[in-house]
Structure formats: C-alpha cells, structure tokens
Coordinates of C-alpha atoms and ligand atoms in Angstrom, one line a residue:
M1 CA -99.3 -27.3 68.8
S2 CA -100.8 -24.5 70.9
P3 CA -104.4 -24.7 71.9
S4 CA -106.8 -22.6 69.8
S5 CA -110.4 -21.6 70.2
D6 CA -113.1 -24.1 70.3
A7 CA -114.6 -22.8 67.1
Q8 CA -111.5 -23.7 65.3
E9 CA -111.5 -27.0 67.2
Y10 CA -114.9 -27.9 65.7
R11 CA -113.9 -26.8 62.3
D12 CA -110.6 -28.6 62.2
Y13 CA -111.4 -31.6 64.1
G14 CA -114.9 -32.4 62.8
L15 CA -116.5 -31.8 66.2
E16 CA -119.4 -29.9 64.5
S17 CA -120.5 -33.3 63.0
L18 CA -119.9 -34.8 66.4
R19 CA -122.2 -32.2 67.9
N20 CA -124.8 -33.0 65.3
A21 CA -124.5 -36.7 65.8
S22 CA -125.2 -36.2 69.5
Q23 CA -128.1 -33.8 68.8
S24 CA -129.8 -36.5 66.8
S25 CA -129.6 -38.9 69.7
L26 CA -129.9 -37.0 73.0
R27 CA -128.7 -39.2 75.7
T28 CA -129.3 -38.7 79.3
K29 CA -126.1 -37.5 81.1
L30 CA -125.8 -37.3 84.7
K31 CA -123.5 -34.5 85.7
I32 CA -122.4 -34.7 89.2
F33 CA -120.3 -32.0 90.7
T34 CA -118.8 -33.4 93.9
D35 CA -117.3 -31.3 96.6
V36 CA -116.8 -32.4 100.1
E37 CA -118.7 -29.4 101.6
T38 CA -121.6 -29.1 99.1
P39 CA -122.3 -32.2 97.2
Y40 CA -125.1 -31.9 94.7
A41 CA -126.1 -33.5 91.4
E42 CA -127.4 -32.0 88.3
F43 CA -129.4 -33.8 85.6
D44 CA -128.5 -32.4 82.2
T45 CA -130.0 -33.6 79.0
E46 CA -128.6 -30.7 76.9
D47 CA -126.3 -31.4 74.1
S48 CA -122.8 -30.7 74.7
P49 CA -119.4 -31.5 73.1
D50 CA -119.0 -34.0 75.8
S51 CA -121.7 -36.2 74.3
L52 CA -119.5 -38.0 71.9
F53 CA -121.2 -41.4 71.7
D54 CA -122.5 -43.1 68.6
E55 CA -125.6 -45.1 68.2
I56 CA -125.1 -48.7 68.0
S57 CA -124.2 -49.8 64.5
P58 CA -122.5 -53.1 64.9
A59 CA -119.9 -54.0 62.4
A60 CA -117.3 -56.7 62.4
T61 CA -113.7 -55.7 62.8
S62 CA -111.6 -53.2 60.8
S63 CA -109.3 -54.6 58.2
L64 CA -106.1 -53.2 59.8
P65 CA -105.1 -55.0 62.9
A66 CA -104.4 -52.9 66.1
M67 CA -101.0 -52.8 67.9
L68 CA -100.4 -54.0 71.3
H69 CA -97.8 -51.3 72.0
A70 CA -98.0 -47.5 72.0
P71 CA -97.7 -46.0 68.6
P72 CA -94.9 -43.4 68.1
I73 CA -96.9 -40.4 69.1
P74 CA -95.1 -37.8 71.3
G75 CA -96.8 -37.5 74.6
L76 CA -98.7 -40.8 74.5
F77 CA -97.7 -43.2 77.2
F78 CA -99.0 -46.8 77.3
T79 CA -97.4 -49.9 78.8
P80 CA -99.6 -53.0 77.9
S81 CA -98.4 -55.0 80.9
L82 CA -99.2 -52.3 83.3
L83 CA -102.6 -53.3 84.7
L84 CA -104.8 -52.3 87.6
P85 CA -105.2 -54.9 90.3
V86 CA -108.2 -57.1 89.6
Q87 CA -109.8 -56.4 93.0
L88 CA -109.6 -52.6 92.6
A89 CA -110.9 -52.8 89.0
D90 CA -113.9 -54.9 90.2
D91 CA -114.6 -52.5 93.1
V92 CA -114.5 -49.4 90.7
T93 CA -116.7 -51.1 88.1
H94 CA -119.3 -52.3 90.6
F95 CA -119.4 -49.0 92.4
C96 CA -119.9 -47.0 89.1
L97 CA -122.4 -49.4 87.6
D98 CA -124.5 -49.4 90.8
N99 CA -124.3 -45.8 91.6
Y100 CA -124.2 -43.9 88.3
F101 CA -125.4 -46.3 85.5
N102 CA -128.4 -47.7 87.3
R103 CA -130.9 -45.9 85.1
P104 CA -131.7 -46.8 81.4
G105 CA -130.1 -44.7 78.8
V106 CA -127.4 -43.2 81.0
N107 CA -123.9 -43.8 79.4
Q108 CA -121.9 -40.8 80.5
I109 CA -121.3 -39.3 83.9
M110 CA -119.1 -36.4 84.9
L111 CA -117.7 -36.1 88.4
F112 CA -115.6 -33.3 89.7
G113 CA -113.1 -33.2 92.5
V114 CA -111.6 -30.0 93.9
A115 CA -108.4 -29.4 95.9
S116 CA -109.1 -28.4 99.4
S117 CA -108.2 -24.7 99.9
S118 CA -107.7 -25.3 103.6
N119 CA -105.4 -28.2 103.3
A120 CA -103.2 -27.9 100.3
G121 CA -101.4 -31.2 100.9
A122 CA -104.6 -33.3 101.0
P123 CA -105.4 -35.4 98.0
L124 CA -108.0 -34.0 95.6
S125 CA -111.2 -34.4 97.4
G126 CA -114.8 -34.5 96.3
L127 CA -114.6 -37.6 94.2
P128 CA -115.9 -40.8 95.7
P129 CA -113.3 -42.7 97.8
V130 CA -113.1 -45.5 95.3
L131 CA -111.9 -43.0 92.6
T132 CA -109.4 -41.3 94.8
T133 CA -108.0 -44.8 95.5
L134 CA -108.0 -45.4 91.8
L135 CA -106.1 -42.2 91.3
S136 CA -103.5 -43.0 93.8
T137 CA -103.1 -46.6 92.6
V138 CA -102.7 -45.2 89.0
S139 CA -100.2 -42.7 90.2
S140 CA -98.1 -45.4 91.9
L141 CA -98.3 -47.7 88.9
L142 CA -97.4 -45.1 86.4
E143 CA -94.5 -43.5 88.4
P144 CA -91.8 -45.9 87.3
T145 CA -92.8 -45.8 83.6
L146 CA -93.5 -42.0 83.0
P147 CA -91.0 -39.3 82.6
P148 CA -91.0 -37.4 86.0
E149 CA -92.4 -34.2 84.5
I150 CA -95.4 -36.1 83.0
H151 CA -96.1 -37.9 86.2
A152 CA -95.9 -34.5 88.0
L153 CA -98.3 -33.1 85.4
L154 CA -100.9 -35.8 86.2
F155 CA -100.2 -36.1 89.9
P156 CA -98.9 -32.9 91.3
P157 CA -98.2 -33.0 95.0
N158 CA -100.4 -29.9 95.6
P159 CA -103.1 -29.8 92.9
T160 CA -104.5 -26.3 92.3
R161 CA -107.0 -27.2 89.7
A162 CA -110.3 -29.2 89.8
R163 CA -110.2 -32.6 88.3
Q164 CA -112.9 -34.0 86.1
A165 CA -113.6 -37.7 86.0
I166 CA -115.6 -38.6 83.0
L167 CA -117.1 -42.0 83.0
N168 CA -118.2 -43.6 79.7
L169 CA -120.1 -46.8 79.3
Y170 CA -120.0 -48.6 75.9
H171 CA -122.0 -51.6 74.9
P172 CA -120.5 -53.7 72.0
G173 CA -121.0 -51.8 68.8
E174 CA -120.7 -48.4 70.4
G175 CA -117.8 -46.0 70.1
I176 CA -116.7 -42.4 70.3
I177 CA -116.1 -40.1 67.4
P178 CA -112.5 -39.0 66.8
H179 CA -112.0 -35.8 68.7
V180 CA -109.5 -33.7 70.6
D181 CA -110.7 -33.1 74.2
L182 CA -112.1 -29.6 74.5
L183 CA -109.2 -27.1 74.3
R184 CA -110.9 -24.4 76.4
R185 CA -112.2 -26.6 79.0
F186 CA -109.4 -29.1 79.8
G187 CA -105.7 -28.7 80.4
D188 CA -102.8 -30.9 79.4
G189 CA -102.3 -34.3 81.0
I190 CA -105.2 -36.8 80.5
V191 CA -105.2 -40.3 82.0
G192 CA -107.7 -42.9 81.0
V193 CA -108.5 -46.4 82.5
S194 CA -110.4 -49.3 80.8
F195 CA -112.7 -51.5 82.8
G196 CA -114.7 -54.5 81.9
S197 CA -113.7 -55.0 78.2
S198 CA -110.9 -54.1 75.9
C199 CA -111.3 -51.9 72.8
V200 CA -109.2 -50.4 70.1
M201 CA -108.4 -46.7 70.3
E202 CA -107.6 -44.9 67.1
F203 CA -105.3 -41.9 66.7
A204 CA -105.3 -39.6 63.7
R205 CA -103.2 -36.4 63.0
V206 CA -105.2 -33.2 63.4
D207 CA -103.0 -31.8 60.6
K208 CA -104.1 -33.9 57.6
A209 CA -101.1 -32.6 55.7
A210 CA -98.6 -34.0 58.1
D211 CA -96.3 -36.7 56.8
D212 CA -97.7 -39.3 59.2
A213 CA -101.3 -38.4 58.6
A214 CA -101.9 -41.2 56.2
A215 CA -103.7 -43.9 58.2
P216 CA -105.0 -43.7 61.8
L217 CA -102.9 -45.6 64.3
Q218 CA -104.8 -48.2 66.2
L219 CA -103.9 -49.3 69.8
F220 CA -105.4 -52.2 71.7
L221 CA -106.5 -51.2 75.2
P222 CA -106.9 -54.2 77.3
E223 CA -109.3 -54.1 80.3
R224 CA -107.5 -52.6 83.4
S225 CA -105.0 -50.8 81.2
I226 CA -104.0 -47.2 81.6
I227 CA -103.3 -44.6 78.9
V228 CA -101.8 -41.2 79.1
L229 CA -102.3 -38.4 76.7
S230 CA -100.1 -35.3 76.9
G231 CA -98.5 -32.8 74.6
D232 CA -98.9 -33.8 70.9
A233 CA -101.0 -36.8 71.8
R234 CA -103.4 -34.5 73.6
Y235 CA -103.4 -31.6 71.2
A236 CA -102.1 -32.6 67.8
W237 CA -103.8 -36.0 67.5
T238 CA -107.5 -37.0 67.7
H239 CA -108.5 -40.1 69.6
G240 CA -111.6 -42.1 69.0
I241 CA -113.2 -45.6 69.2
E242 CA -114.8 -47.2 66.2
K243 CA -118.4 -48.5 66.5
R244 CA -117.5 -52.3 66.4
T245 CA -118.5 -55.4 68.2
A246 CA -115.0 -56.9 67.8
D247 CA -111.4 -55.7 67.2
L248 CA -108.7 -57.2 65.2
V249 CA -105.3 -57.3 66.9
A250 CA -101.8 -58.2 65.7
D251 CA -100.3 -60.3 68.4
A252 CA -96.7 -61.5 67.7
G253 CA -97.5 -61.7 64.0
V254 CA -100.9 -63.5 64.5
H255 CA -104.1 -61.7 64.0
R256 CA -106.7 -62.2 66.7
V257 CA -110.3 -61.2 66.8
V258 CA -111.1 -59.9 70.2
Q259 CA -114.9 -59.5 71.0
R260 CA -115.9 -56.5 72.8
G261 CA -117.9 -56.7 76.1
V262 CA -119.4 -53.8 78.1
R263 CA -116.6 -51.3 78.7
L264 CA -116.4 -48.6 81.3
S265 CA -113.8 -46.0 80.9
I266 CA -112.8 -43.5 83.4
T267 CA -110.8 -40.5 82.2
F268 CA -109.3 -37.9 84.4
R269 CA -108.7 -34.4 83.1
W270 CA -107.7 -31.0 84.6
L271 CA -110.3 -28.3 84.3
L272 CA -108.9 -25.0 83.1
P273 CA -109.5 -21.9 85.1
G274 CA -113.2 -20.9 84.8
A275 CA -114.2 -24.1 83.3
D276 CA -115.5 -25.5 86.6
V277 CA -118.5 -23.1 86.6
V278 CA -121.6 -25.2 86.9
G279 CA -123.7 -25.2 83.8
Q280 CA -121.1 -23.7 81.6
D281 CA -121.1 -25.7 78.4
D282 CA -119.2 -23.6 76.0
Ligands
LIG301 O1 -113.6 -44.3 76.4 C1 -112.4 -43.8 76.4 O2 -111.4 -44.4 76.7 C2 -112.3 -42.4 75.8 C3 -113.2 -41.4 76.3 C4 -112.9 -40.0 75.7 O3 -112.1 -39.9 74.8 C5 -113.6 -38.8 76.2 O4 -114.5 -39.0 77.0 O5 -113.2 -37.7 75.8
LIG302 FE1 -111.5 -37.8 74.6

C-alpha cells in the first residue's frame, strides 16, 4: 500500500476518534528535541495525533489468547527469544523513568536524534548515550534475524534522516488505540522495544474488506523483546494495545493469564523530510 494523506489516514484508520479521545484527556507530553549542538526542551500540552493513550479502564483479559510468535503479516519481524540483555534494559528503564517520567501525568516523551552533517559515518547523535547504546545493541541483535534490506532500512551505515524515539509509559489498564503511525511524518522501518512488562499488541487490517480482515491478530510482547514493523505491517495494518490489566496467552496449547505491570516502550521511527520542524504537528 502506498502512503496517502493524513486526512485519509484519519478517515480510514479511525484516527479522528483517536484525536477526540486524546482531546478529552489532555495529557502532558514532554517533547525534547535533542541535538548535540543545541539541546533544548519544549513542553507541549497541545493535542496531537501522537497522543494515543487511553484513560484507565481496567478490564480482565480478552477472550482470544495471544500468540507467542509473529503473526503472518508481511514486514512484521518478531523473534520471541530475542531479548535485550537484562542490564541494558534496566539501565534504559531507570534512565528514562528518572529523567523523563519524573513528573506526574507525563506518559509520553519524544526525543529526536540527527545525523551529524560534519561526520557522515558517526552514529546518529543527539539521543542520550543510553539510547544510542540501545540502538546499536538492537541493531546487533536483529542483524542475524532480519533480511539484510530490512536491517539496512532500520540501521543504515550513514543515516541521512532524523530519528525519533517515542517513549510511552503504560500503567496496567492503559493501552493505545489501533492506529497506523502517521504517514506524512514517519518513514518506513519502525522498531519498538518493551521494558518492564509484557503486553499484547493487536494488529488489524486497514482494508476491512481484505480476506484476512476478520479478527485482529494478537501478539504477546515480553519485556525486553523487540518488534519491527515495515512494509505492509507498517502501512496496511493497524497496531494497538487494548486497555487491560492482564493478557491471555496461548503457550504450547495452555492458556496463561499474564498480569501487566508498568510498561515502558521505546519506538524508533525515521522522520520524513520536513517533519523534523519544531512545533509542526500536522
Ligand atoms: O507501546 C508500544 O509498543 C507502541 C507505541 C506506538 O505504537 C506508538 O507510539 O505509535
Ligand atoms: Fe504506533
């Protein structure tokens, strides 16, 4: 599927109601544009399509158990056994909680890293060192499991685009409405890491008339796991997380209930040209 305008995106993917949901519950977002030369922070309480969180509405589990393995969605890559080292996951979690989620009500942070124009070979800079370490570890972990072109899409040797890291903090009972990441703002190749708690991510066809549009596919994301969305998984399927306090998982034929704890996710996305202008919110 080729990217279309955001207007169509809202119509087709239900993001209008997502916007409304976030308007009724303005949450404080801290938007930090990081750049080695000119770091600064901007507090932003405006609504934007990045505010996808739901209010707490605890429910039990869904009736359908989630899978432990990647559902057959082209461009979705997930290896359940591929986990970040515990020490790095702890370091990232503590750094983020201490530095970004240390004020009440903040549950979403956006950080931006840019390629250094003077040193094309340097890693993307501007992100805090713990996140550049995270990126390089994720790159090494994923390399043997991903098709080379997908690895190169996510981790090009000489990045030319700015990278956004969006940090989302979920308490049990919170979720994120099914959505396609903004088409005009973000490019192809998205990588997400879970910290602190597992959750179940649901995928649904954007095209409701498609043969496989019947029921959303549910994937269990353990803490420290890594998920990659590209191609159809990025453009032709929505992803979301149900507001639940626990998830039902099918594990070798046995159904398990997995309680949710506080989950931090870090999602890296490429900003499209022009989308890195400060304050531009579509
Ligand atoms: O929490 C997650 O893993 C998903 C976050 C997400 O989809 C987003 O911020 O667009
Ligand atoms: Fe998303």
